[in-house]
Coordinates of C-alpha atoms and ligand atoms in Angstrom, one line a residue:
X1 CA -68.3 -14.6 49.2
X2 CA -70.9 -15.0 46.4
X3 CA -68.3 -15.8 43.9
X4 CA -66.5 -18.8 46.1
X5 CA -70.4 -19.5 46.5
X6 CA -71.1 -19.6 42.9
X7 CA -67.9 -22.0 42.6
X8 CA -69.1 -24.4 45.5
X9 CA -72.9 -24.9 43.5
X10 CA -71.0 -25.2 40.6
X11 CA -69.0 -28.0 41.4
X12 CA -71.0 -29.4 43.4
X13 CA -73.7 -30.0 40.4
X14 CA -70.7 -31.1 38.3
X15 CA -70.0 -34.0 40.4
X16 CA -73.2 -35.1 41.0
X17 CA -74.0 -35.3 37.5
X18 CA -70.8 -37.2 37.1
X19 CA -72.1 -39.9 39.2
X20 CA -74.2 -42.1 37.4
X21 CA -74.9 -45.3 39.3
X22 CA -77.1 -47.7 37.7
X23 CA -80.3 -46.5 39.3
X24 CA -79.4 -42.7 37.4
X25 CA -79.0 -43.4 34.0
X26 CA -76.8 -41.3 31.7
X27 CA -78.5 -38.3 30.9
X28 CA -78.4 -36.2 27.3
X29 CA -75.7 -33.7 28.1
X30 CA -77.5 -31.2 26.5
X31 CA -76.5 -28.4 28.1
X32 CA -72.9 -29.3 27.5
X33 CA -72.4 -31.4 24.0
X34 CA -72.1 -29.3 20.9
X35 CA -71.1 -31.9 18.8
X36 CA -69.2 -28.6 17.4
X37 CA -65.6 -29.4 19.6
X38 CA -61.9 -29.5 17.4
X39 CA -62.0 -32.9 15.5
X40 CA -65.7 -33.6 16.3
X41 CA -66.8 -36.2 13.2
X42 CA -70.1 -34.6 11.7
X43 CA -71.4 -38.3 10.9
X44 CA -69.2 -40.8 12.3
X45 CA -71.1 -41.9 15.4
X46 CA -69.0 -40.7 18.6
X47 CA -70.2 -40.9 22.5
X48 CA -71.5 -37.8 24.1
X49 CA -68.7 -37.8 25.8
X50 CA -65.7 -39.5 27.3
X51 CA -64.2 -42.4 26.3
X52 CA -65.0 -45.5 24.1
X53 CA -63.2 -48.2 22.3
X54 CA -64.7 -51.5 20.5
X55 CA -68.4 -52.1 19.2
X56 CA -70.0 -54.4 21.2
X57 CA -73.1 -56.2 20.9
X58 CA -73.7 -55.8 17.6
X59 CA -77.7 -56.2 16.4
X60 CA -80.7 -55.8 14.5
X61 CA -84.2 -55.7 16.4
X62 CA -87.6 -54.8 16.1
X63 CA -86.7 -52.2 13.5
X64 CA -83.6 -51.0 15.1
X65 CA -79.4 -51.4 14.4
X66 CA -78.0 -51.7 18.0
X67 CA -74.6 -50.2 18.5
X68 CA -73.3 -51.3 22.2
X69 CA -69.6 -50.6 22.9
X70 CA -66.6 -50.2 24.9
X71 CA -67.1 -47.0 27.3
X72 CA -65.3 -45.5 30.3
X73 CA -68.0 -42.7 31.6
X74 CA -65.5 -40.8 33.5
X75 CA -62.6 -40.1 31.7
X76 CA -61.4 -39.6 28.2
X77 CA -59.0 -42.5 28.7
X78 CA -59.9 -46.3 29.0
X79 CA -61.0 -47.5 32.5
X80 CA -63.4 -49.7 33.8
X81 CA -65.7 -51.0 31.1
X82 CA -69.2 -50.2 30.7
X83 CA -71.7 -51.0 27.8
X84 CA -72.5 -47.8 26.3
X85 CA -75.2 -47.9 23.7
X86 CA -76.6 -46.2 20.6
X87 CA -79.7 -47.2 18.2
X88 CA -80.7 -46.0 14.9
X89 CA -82.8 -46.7 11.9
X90 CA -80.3 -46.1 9.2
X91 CA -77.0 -47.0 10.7
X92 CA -76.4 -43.1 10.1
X93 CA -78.9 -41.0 12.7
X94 CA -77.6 -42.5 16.2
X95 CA -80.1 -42.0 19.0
X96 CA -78.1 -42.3 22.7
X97 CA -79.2 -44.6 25.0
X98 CA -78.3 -45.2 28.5
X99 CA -75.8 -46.8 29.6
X100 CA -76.1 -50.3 29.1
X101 CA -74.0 -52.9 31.3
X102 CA -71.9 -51.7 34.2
X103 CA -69.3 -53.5 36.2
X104 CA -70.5 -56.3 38.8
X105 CA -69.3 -58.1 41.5
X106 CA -67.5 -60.5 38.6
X107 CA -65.9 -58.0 36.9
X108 CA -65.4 -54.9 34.5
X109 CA -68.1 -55.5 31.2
X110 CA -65.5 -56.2 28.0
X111 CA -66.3 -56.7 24.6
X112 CA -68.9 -59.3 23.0
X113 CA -72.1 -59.8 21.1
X114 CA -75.7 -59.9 20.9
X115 CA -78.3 -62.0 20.1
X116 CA -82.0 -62.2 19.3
X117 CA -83.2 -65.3 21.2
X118 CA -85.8 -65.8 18.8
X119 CA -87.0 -70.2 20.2
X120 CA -86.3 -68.5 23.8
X121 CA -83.8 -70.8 24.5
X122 CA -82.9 -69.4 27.2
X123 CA -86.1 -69.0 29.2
X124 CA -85.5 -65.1 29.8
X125 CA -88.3 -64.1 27.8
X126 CA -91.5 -66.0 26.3
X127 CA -92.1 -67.3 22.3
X128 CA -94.1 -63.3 22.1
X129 CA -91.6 -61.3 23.5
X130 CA -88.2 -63.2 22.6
X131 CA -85.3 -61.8 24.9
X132 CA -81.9 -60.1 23.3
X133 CA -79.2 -61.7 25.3
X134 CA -75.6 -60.1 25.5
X135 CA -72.9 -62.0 25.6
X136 CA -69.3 -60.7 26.9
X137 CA -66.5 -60.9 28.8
X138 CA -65.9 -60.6 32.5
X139 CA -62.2 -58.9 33.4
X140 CA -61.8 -59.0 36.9
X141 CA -59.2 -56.5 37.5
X142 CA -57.9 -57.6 41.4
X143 CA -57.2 -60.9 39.9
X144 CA -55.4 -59.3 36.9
X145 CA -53.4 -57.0 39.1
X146 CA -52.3 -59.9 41.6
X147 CA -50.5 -61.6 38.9
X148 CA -53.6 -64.6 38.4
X149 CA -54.3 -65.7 34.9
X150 CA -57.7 -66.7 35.6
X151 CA -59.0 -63.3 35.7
X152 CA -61.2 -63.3 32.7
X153 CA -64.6 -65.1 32.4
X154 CA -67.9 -65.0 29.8
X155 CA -71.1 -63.9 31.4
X156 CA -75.0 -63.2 29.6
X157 CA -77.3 -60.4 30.8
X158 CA -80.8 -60.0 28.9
X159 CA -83.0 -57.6 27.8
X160 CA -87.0 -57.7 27.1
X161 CA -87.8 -54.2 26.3
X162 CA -85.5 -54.1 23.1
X163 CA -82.3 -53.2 24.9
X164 CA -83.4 -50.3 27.2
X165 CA -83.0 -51.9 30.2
X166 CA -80.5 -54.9 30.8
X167 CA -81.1 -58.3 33.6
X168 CA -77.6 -60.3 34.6
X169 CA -77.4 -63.6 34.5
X170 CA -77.7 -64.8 38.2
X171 CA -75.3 -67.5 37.5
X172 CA -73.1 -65.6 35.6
X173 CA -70.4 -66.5 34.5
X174 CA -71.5 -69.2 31.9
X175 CA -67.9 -69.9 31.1
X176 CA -65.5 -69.9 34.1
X177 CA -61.8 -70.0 33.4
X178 CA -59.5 -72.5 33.5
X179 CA -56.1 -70.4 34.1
X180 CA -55.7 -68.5 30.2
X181 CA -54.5 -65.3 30.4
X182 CA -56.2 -63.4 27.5
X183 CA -59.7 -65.3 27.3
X184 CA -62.2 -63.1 26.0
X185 CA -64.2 -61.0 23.4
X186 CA -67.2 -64.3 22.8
X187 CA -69.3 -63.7 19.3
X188 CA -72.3 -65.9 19.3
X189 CA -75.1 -66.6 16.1
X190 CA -76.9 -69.3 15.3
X191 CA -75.7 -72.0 13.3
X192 CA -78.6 -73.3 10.9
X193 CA -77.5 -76.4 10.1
X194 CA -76.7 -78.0 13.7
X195 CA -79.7 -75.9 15.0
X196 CA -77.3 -74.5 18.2
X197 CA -75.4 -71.2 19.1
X198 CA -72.0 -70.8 18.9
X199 CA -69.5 -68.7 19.7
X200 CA -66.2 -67.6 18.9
X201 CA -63.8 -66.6 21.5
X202 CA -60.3 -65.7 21.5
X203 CA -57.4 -67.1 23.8
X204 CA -54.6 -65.5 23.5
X205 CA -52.9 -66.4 20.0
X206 CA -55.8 -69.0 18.8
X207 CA -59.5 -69.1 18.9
X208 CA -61.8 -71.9 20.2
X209 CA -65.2 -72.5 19.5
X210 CA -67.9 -73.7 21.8
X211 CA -71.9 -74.6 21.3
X212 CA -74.7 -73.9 23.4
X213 CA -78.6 -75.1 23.1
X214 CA -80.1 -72.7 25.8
X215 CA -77.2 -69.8 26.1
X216 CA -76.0 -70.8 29.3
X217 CA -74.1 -73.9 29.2
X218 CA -71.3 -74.1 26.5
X219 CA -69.0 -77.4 25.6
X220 CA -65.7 -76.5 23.7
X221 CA -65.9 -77.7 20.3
X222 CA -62.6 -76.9 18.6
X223 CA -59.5 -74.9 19.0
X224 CA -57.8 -72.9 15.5
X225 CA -55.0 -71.2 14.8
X226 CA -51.8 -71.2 16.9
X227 CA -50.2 -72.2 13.6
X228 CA -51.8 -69.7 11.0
X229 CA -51.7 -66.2 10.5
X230 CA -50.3 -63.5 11.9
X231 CA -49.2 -63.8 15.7
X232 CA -47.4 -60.4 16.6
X233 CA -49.5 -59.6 19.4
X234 CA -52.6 -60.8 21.7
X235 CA -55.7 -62.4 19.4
X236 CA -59.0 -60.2 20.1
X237 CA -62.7 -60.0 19.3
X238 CA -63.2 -62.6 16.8
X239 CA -66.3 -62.6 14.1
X240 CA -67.2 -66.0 12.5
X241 CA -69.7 -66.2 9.3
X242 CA -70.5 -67.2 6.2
X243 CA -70.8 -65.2 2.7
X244 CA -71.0 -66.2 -0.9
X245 CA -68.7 -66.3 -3.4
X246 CA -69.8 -63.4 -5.4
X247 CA -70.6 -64.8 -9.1
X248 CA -70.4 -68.3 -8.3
X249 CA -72.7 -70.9 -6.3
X250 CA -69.9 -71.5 -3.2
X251 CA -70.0 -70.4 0.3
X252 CA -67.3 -69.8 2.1
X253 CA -67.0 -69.1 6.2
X254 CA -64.6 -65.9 7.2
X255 CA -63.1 -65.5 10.6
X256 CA -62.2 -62.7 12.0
X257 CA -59.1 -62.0 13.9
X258 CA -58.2 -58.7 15.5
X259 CA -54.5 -58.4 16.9
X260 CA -52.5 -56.2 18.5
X261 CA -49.9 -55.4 18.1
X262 CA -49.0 -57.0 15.1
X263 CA -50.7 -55.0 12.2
X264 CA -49.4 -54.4 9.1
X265 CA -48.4 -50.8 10.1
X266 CA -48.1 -51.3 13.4
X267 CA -50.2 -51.6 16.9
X268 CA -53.9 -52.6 16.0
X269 CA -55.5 -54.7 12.8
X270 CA -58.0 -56.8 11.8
X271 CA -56.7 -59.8 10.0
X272 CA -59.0 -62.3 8.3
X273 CA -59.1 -66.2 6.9
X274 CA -61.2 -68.0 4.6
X275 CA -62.1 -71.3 5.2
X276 CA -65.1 -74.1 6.2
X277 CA -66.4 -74.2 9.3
X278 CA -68.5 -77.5 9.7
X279 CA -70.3 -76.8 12.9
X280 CA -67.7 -78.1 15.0
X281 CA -64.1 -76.5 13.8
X282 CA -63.0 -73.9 11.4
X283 CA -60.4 -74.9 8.8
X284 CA -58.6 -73.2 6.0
X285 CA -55.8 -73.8 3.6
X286 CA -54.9 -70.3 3.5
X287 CA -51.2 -69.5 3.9
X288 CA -51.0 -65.9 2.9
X289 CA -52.0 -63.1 5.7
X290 CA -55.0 -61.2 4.5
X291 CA -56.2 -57.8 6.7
X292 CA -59.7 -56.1 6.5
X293 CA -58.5 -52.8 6.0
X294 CA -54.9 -51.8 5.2
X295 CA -54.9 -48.4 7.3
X296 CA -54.0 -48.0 10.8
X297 CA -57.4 -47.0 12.3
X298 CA -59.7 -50.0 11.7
X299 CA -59.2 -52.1 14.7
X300 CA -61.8 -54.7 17.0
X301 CA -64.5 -54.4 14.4
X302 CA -67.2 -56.9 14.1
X303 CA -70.7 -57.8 12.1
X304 CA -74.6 -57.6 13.1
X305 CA -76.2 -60.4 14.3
X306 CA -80.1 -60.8 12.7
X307 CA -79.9 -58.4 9.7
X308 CA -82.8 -58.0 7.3
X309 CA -81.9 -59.3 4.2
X310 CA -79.0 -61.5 5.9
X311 CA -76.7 -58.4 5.1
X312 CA -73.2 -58.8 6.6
X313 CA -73.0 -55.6 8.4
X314 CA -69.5 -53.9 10.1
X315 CA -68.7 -51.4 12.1
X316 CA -65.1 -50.7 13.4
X317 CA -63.5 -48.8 16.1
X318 CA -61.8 -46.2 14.3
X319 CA -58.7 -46.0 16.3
X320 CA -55.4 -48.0 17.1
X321 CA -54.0 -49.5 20.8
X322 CA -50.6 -47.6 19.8
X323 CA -52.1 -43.7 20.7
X324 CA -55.6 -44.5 21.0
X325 CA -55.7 -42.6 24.7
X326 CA -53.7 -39.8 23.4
X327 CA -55.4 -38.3 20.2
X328 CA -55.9 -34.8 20.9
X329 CA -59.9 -34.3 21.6
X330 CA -60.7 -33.4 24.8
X331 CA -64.3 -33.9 26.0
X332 CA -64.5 -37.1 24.0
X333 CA -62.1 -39.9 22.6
X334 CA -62.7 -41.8 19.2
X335 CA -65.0 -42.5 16.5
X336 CA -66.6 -45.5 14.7
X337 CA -65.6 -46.4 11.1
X338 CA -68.9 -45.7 8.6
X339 CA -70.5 -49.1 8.8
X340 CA -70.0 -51.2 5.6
X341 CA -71.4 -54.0 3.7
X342 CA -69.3 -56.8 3.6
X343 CA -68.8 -59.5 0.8
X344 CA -66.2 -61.8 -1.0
X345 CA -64.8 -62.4 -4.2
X346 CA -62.1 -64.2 -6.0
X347 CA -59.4 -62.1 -7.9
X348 CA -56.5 -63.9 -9.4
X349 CA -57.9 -67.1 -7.2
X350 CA -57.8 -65.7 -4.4
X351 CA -60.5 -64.9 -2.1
X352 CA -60.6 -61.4 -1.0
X353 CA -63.6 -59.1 1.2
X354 CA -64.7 -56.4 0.1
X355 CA -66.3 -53.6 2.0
X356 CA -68.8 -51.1 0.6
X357 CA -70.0 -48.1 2.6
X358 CA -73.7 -48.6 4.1
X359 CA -75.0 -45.1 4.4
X360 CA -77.4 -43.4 1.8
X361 CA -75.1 -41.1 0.8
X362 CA -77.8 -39.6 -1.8
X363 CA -80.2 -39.0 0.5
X364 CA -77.9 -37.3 3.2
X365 CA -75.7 -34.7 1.2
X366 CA -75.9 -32.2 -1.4
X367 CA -73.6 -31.9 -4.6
X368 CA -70.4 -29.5 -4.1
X369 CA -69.1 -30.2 -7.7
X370 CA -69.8 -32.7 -10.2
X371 CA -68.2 -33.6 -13.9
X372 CA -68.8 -36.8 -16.1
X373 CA -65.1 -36.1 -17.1
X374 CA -62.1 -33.3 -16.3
X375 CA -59.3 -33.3 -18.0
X376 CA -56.0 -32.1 -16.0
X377 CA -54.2 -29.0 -16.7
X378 CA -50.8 -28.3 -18.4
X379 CA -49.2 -28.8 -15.1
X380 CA -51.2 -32.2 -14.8
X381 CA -53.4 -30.7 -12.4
X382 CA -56.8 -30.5 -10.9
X383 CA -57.8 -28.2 -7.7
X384 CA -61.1 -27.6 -5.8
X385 CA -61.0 -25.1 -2.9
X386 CA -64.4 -25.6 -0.8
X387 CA -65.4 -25.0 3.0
X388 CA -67.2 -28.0 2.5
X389 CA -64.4 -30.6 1.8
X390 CA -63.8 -31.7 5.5
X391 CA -67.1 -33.2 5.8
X392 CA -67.6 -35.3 2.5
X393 CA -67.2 -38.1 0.3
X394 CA -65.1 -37.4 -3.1
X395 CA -65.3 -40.1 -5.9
X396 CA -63.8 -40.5 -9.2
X397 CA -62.0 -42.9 -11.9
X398 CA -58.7 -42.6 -13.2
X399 CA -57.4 -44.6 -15.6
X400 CA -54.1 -47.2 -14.0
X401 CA -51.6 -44.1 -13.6
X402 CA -49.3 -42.7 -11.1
X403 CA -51.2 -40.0 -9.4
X404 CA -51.0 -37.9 -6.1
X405 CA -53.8 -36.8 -4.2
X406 CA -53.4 -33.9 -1.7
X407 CA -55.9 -32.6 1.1
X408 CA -55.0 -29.4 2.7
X409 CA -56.1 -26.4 5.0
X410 CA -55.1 -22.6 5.2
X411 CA -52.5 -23.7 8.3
X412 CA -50.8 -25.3 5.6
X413 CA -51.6 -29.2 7.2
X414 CA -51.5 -31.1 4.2
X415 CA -52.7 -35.5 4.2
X416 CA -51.0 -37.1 0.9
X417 CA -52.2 -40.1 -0.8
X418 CA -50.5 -41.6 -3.6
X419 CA -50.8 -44.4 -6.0
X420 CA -47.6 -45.7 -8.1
X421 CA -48.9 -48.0 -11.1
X422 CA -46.1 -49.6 -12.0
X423 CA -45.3 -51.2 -8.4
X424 CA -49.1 -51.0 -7.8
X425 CA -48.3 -49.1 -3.9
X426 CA -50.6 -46.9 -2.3
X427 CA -49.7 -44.7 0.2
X428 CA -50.8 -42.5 2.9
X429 CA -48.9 -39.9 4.3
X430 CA -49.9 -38.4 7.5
X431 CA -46.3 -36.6 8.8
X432 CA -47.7 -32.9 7.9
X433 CA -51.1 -33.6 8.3
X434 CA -51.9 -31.4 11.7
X435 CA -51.6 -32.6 15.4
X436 CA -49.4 -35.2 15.0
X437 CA -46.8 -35.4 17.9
X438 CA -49.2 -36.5 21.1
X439 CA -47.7 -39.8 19.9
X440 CA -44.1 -40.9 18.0
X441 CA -46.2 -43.4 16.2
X442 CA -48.2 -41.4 14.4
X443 CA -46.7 -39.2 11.9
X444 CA -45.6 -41.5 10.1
X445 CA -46.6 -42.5 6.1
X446 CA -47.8 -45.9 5.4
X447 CA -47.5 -47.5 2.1
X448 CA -49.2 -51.0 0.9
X449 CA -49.0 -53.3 -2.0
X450 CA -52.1 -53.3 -4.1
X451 CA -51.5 -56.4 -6.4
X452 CA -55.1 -57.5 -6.4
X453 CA -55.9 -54.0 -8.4
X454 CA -56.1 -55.4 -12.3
X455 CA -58.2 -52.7 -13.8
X456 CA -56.7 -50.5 -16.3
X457 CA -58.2 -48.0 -14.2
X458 CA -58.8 -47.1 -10.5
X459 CA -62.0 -46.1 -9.0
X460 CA -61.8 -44.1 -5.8
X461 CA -64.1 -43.1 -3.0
X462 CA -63.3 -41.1 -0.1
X463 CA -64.9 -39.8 3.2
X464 CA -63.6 -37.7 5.2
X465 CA -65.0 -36.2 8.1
X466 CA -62.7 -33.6 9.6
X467 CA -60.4 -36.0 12.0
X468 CA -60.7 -39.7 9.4
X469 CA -60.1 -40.7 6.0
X470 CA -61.6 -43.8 5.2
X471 CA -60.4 -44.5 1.2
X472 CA -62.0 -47.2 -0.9
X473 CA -60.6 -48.1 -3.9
X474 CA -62.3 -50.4 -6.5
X475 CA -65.4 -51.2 -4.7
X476 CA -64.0 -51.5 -1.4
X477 CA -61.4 -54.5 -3.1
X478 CA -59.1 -52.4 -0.6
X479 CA -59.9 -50.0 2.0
X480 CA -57.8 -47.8 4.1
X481 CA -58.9 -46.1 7.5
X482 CA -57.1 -43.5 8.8
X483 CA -57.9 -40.8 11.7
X484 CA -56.2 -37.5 11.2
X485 CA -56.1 -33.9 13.3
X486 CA -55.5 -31.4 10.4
X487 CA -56.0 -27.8 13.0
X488 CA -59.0 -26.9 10.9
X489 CA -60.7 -29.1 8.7
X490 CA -59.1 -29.4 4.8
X491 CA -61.1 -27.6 2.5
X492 CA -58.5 -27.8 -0.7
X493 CA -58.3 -30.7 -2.5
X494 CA -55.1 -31.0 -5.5
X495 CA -55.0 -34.3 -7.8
X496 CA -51.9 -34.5 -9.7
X497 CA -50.9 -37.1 -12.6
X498 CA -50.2 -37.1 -15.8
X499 CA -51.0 -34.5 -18.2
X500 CA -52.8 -36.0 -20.4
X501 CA -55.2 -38.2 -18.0
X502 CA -59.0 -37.4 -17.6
X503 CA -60.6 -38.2 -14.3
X504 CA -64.2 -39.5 -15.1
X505 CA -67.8 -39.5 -12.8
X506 CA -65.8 -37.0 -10.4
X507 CA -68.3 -35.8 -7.6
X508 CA -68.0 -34.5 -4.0
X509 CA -70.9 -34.4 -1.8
X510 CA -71.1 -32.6 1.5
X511 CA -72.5 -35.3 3.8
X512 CA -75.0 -33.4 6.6
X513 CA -74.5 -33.5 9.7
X514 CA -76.2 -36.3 11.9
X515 CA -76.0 -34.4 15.4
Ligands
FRU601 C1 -59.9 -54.8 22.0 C2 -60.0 -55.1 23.5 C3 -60.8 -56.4 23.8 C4 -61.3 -56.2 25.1 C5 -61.6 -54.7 25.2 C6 -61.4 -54.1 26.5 O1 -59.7 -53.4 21.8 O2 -58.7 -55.2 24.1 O3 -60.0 -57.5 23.6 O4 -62.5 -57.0 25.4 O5 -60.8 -54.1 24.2 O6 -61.8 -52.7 26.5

């Protein structure tokens, strides 16, 4: 009797602290959350719990990098969106928040932005106290399942207490639709120059652009893009801004495209164009297809609003539409990519972004093993063995050869990268690399044309984090992002090449854990 009493408290409790209604905020799970589970990243930010997929609501406020994003609270698979939500100081430490945004009477809460309504346009807040205002997309899912194509609006809520707790929009929503199917994921800054907002939003396989003065009432400005780029799948959560040209005096504007399916490897990618945008329409005379990140885990990513310093700051969802829902964690699902500093450049006249990790590496790990130089053995070798592999970031130069870079465990998982000069191909190789059969997509190797590296020599920097690899080579000129679910995490690293080749400022750091 005590025992089937014992059961009935148990669950009991477990279901009432599954339901969280707006009035009961998500609490710490304490009790529960080790941050210690299989595949756990140690400083990738994940939720507490359950599911997530893009950032959302990306900005910087009264000291504080907001992190908003795709979450279903009840189940490790997608559902009905929430706004889940995250701050921290350093874009490494993540404090969670409550939840943010939950569904309404107009629809599950999709992806979108955030603003700092510094002039108040909007009226939500006053000069003193300027409000934040999200931005997002309504998916009403009974119009969506009853066949309608009008089932997905833009809507605004506001916060005044620097995003702790969130206000609707009474006349939500401030764009209504006009019968397109995929209508959604708005980003919204404020363009200097004509002194209004706009926003970038994606319909289906273009973009349009619309302006605002007060946040609430848009006009469509421009449509782009049915006849550029790539167009294998459905275009999502667009990012529009504007960077310099490093080492010159031009500005150019980037928009961002995510698509899926349609990447370069297959599923989900980020793909990007360079161009003008005048206030009223983006243009660009690109004609080649350029991508943000070459692996397959880099998908719906976009930048902060409102950064000191006007940094161009990105965070990704590390994860791919293709087997997103079946990676093998099991109290949580996905990660974010490490946020990274974004800027472009011209190589061979051609503009190309380049992404540089934005953690303080320095400051957050301690030195495994460092050389200014190590020359490779008779067998053209070089091996490290250390528990502390799985959680850190491994840099070095080589000089432009063929090499092949292996991470392993004692179950004999092993993740290959290689690099073939003469073709200039990189590849990653993730068949033998652990879990890999939840999904037929998976296990597969992917290998990418690296023309754009001229050095006579190849810098590399790596992260890895028990279930990612994030690779930058060259400053970040490329980067690859993939996740990976080795059964422990790799502690034996082998780099093999030729003989004679020395691999200079080697160093791997074992990152700390954030949780
Ligand atoms: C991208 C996306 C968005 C959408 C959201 C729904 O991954 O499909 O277009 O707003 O996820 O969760």
């Amino acid at each position: 009797m005590k025992f089937f009493l014992t059961i009935f408290l148990t669950l009991t409790l477990l279901s009432s602290c599954r339901q969280n209604t707006q009035d009961e905020p998500l609490k710490p799970l304490a009790e529960t959350v080790t941050y210690t589970e299989a595949f756990r990243p140690q400083y990738h930010f994940t939720p507490q719990e359950k599911w997530m997929n893009d950032p959302n609501g990306l900005v910087y406020h009264q000291g504080v990098y907001h992190l908003f994003y795709q979450y279903y609270p009840d189940d490790i698979v997608w559902g009905p969106m929430h706004w889940g939500h995250a701050v921290s100081k350093d874009m490494l430490h993540w404090e969670h928040k409550p939840i943010a945004l939950y569904p309404d009477k107009n629809g599950y809460i999709f992806s979108g932005s955030a603003v700092v309504d510094t002039q108040n346009t909007t009226g939500f807040g006053t000069p003193e106290n300027p409000p934040l205002v999200a931005i997002f997309t309504y998916h009403d899912d009974a119009k969506a399942k009853a066949g309608r194509h009008d089932f997905q609006t833009q809507g605004i809520a506001y916060s005044l207490d620097n995003g702790d707790t969130w206000t609707v929009y009474e006349d939500n929503p401030v764009i209504g639709n006009t019968d397109i199917h995929d209508f959604r994921d708005p980003k919204v800054f404020w363009h200097e120059d004509t002194q209004r907002w706009i926003m970038a939003l994606v319909a289906g396989d273009h973009a349009k652009f619309y302006a605002s003065d007060n946040l609430k009432t848009w006009t469509h400005l421009s449509d782009f893009g049915k006849d550029k780029g790539a167009h294998g799948g459905v275009w999502e959560c667009p990012d529009l801004f504007k960077l310099p040209v490093e080492g010159t005096d031009e500005e150019k504007w980037v928009l961002f495209i995510s698509i899926n399916p349609g990447a370069p490897h297959g599923g989900s990618g980020t793909q990007y164009f360079v161009g003008s945008f005048d206030g009223t329409t983006f243009t660009t005379d690109q004609t080649t297809e350029k991508w943000i990140d070459w692996g397959t885990d880099n998908y719906a990513g976009v930048t902060y609003n409102n950064t000191p310093d006007s940094k161009r700051l990105f965070i990704g969802w590390m994860s791919n539409w293709l087997y997103a829902q079946e990676t093998p964690s099991e109290t949580w699902r996905s990660a974010m990519t490490l946020p990274r500093e974004l800027s472009l450049t011209k190589v061979n006249g051609q503009y190309a972004l380049q992404s540089k990790v934005f953690i303080d590496v320095e400051k957050n790990s301690d030195s495994v093993f460092s050389r200014d130089a190590i020359p490779l053995d008779q067998n053209g070798q070089f091996n490290l063995v250390s528990s502390s592999l799985g959680t850190s970031e491994i840099s070095f130069r080589i000089p432009n050869q063929d090499v092949e870079i292996f991470f392993s465990n004692d179950e004999g998982d092993t993740l290959a990268v290689t690099y073939q000069k003469d073709k200039r191909i990189f590849s990653l190789d993730r068949s033998r690399s652990g879990m890999v059969n939840f999904n037929e997509a998976f296990g597969q190797k992917h290998s990418t044309s690296v023309s754009l590296l001229t050095s006579d020599s190849v810098n590399f920097q790596i992260f890895l984090d028990w279930s990612s690899i994030e690779i930058f080579l060259n400053d970040g000129l490329y980067s690859f992002t993939e996740i990976v679910f080795p059964k422990s995490p790799f502690n034996k690293l082998s780099i093999i090449s030729d003989k004679n080749v020395k691999l200079t400022h080697f160093s791997v750091k074992n990152i700390h854990t954030i949780w």
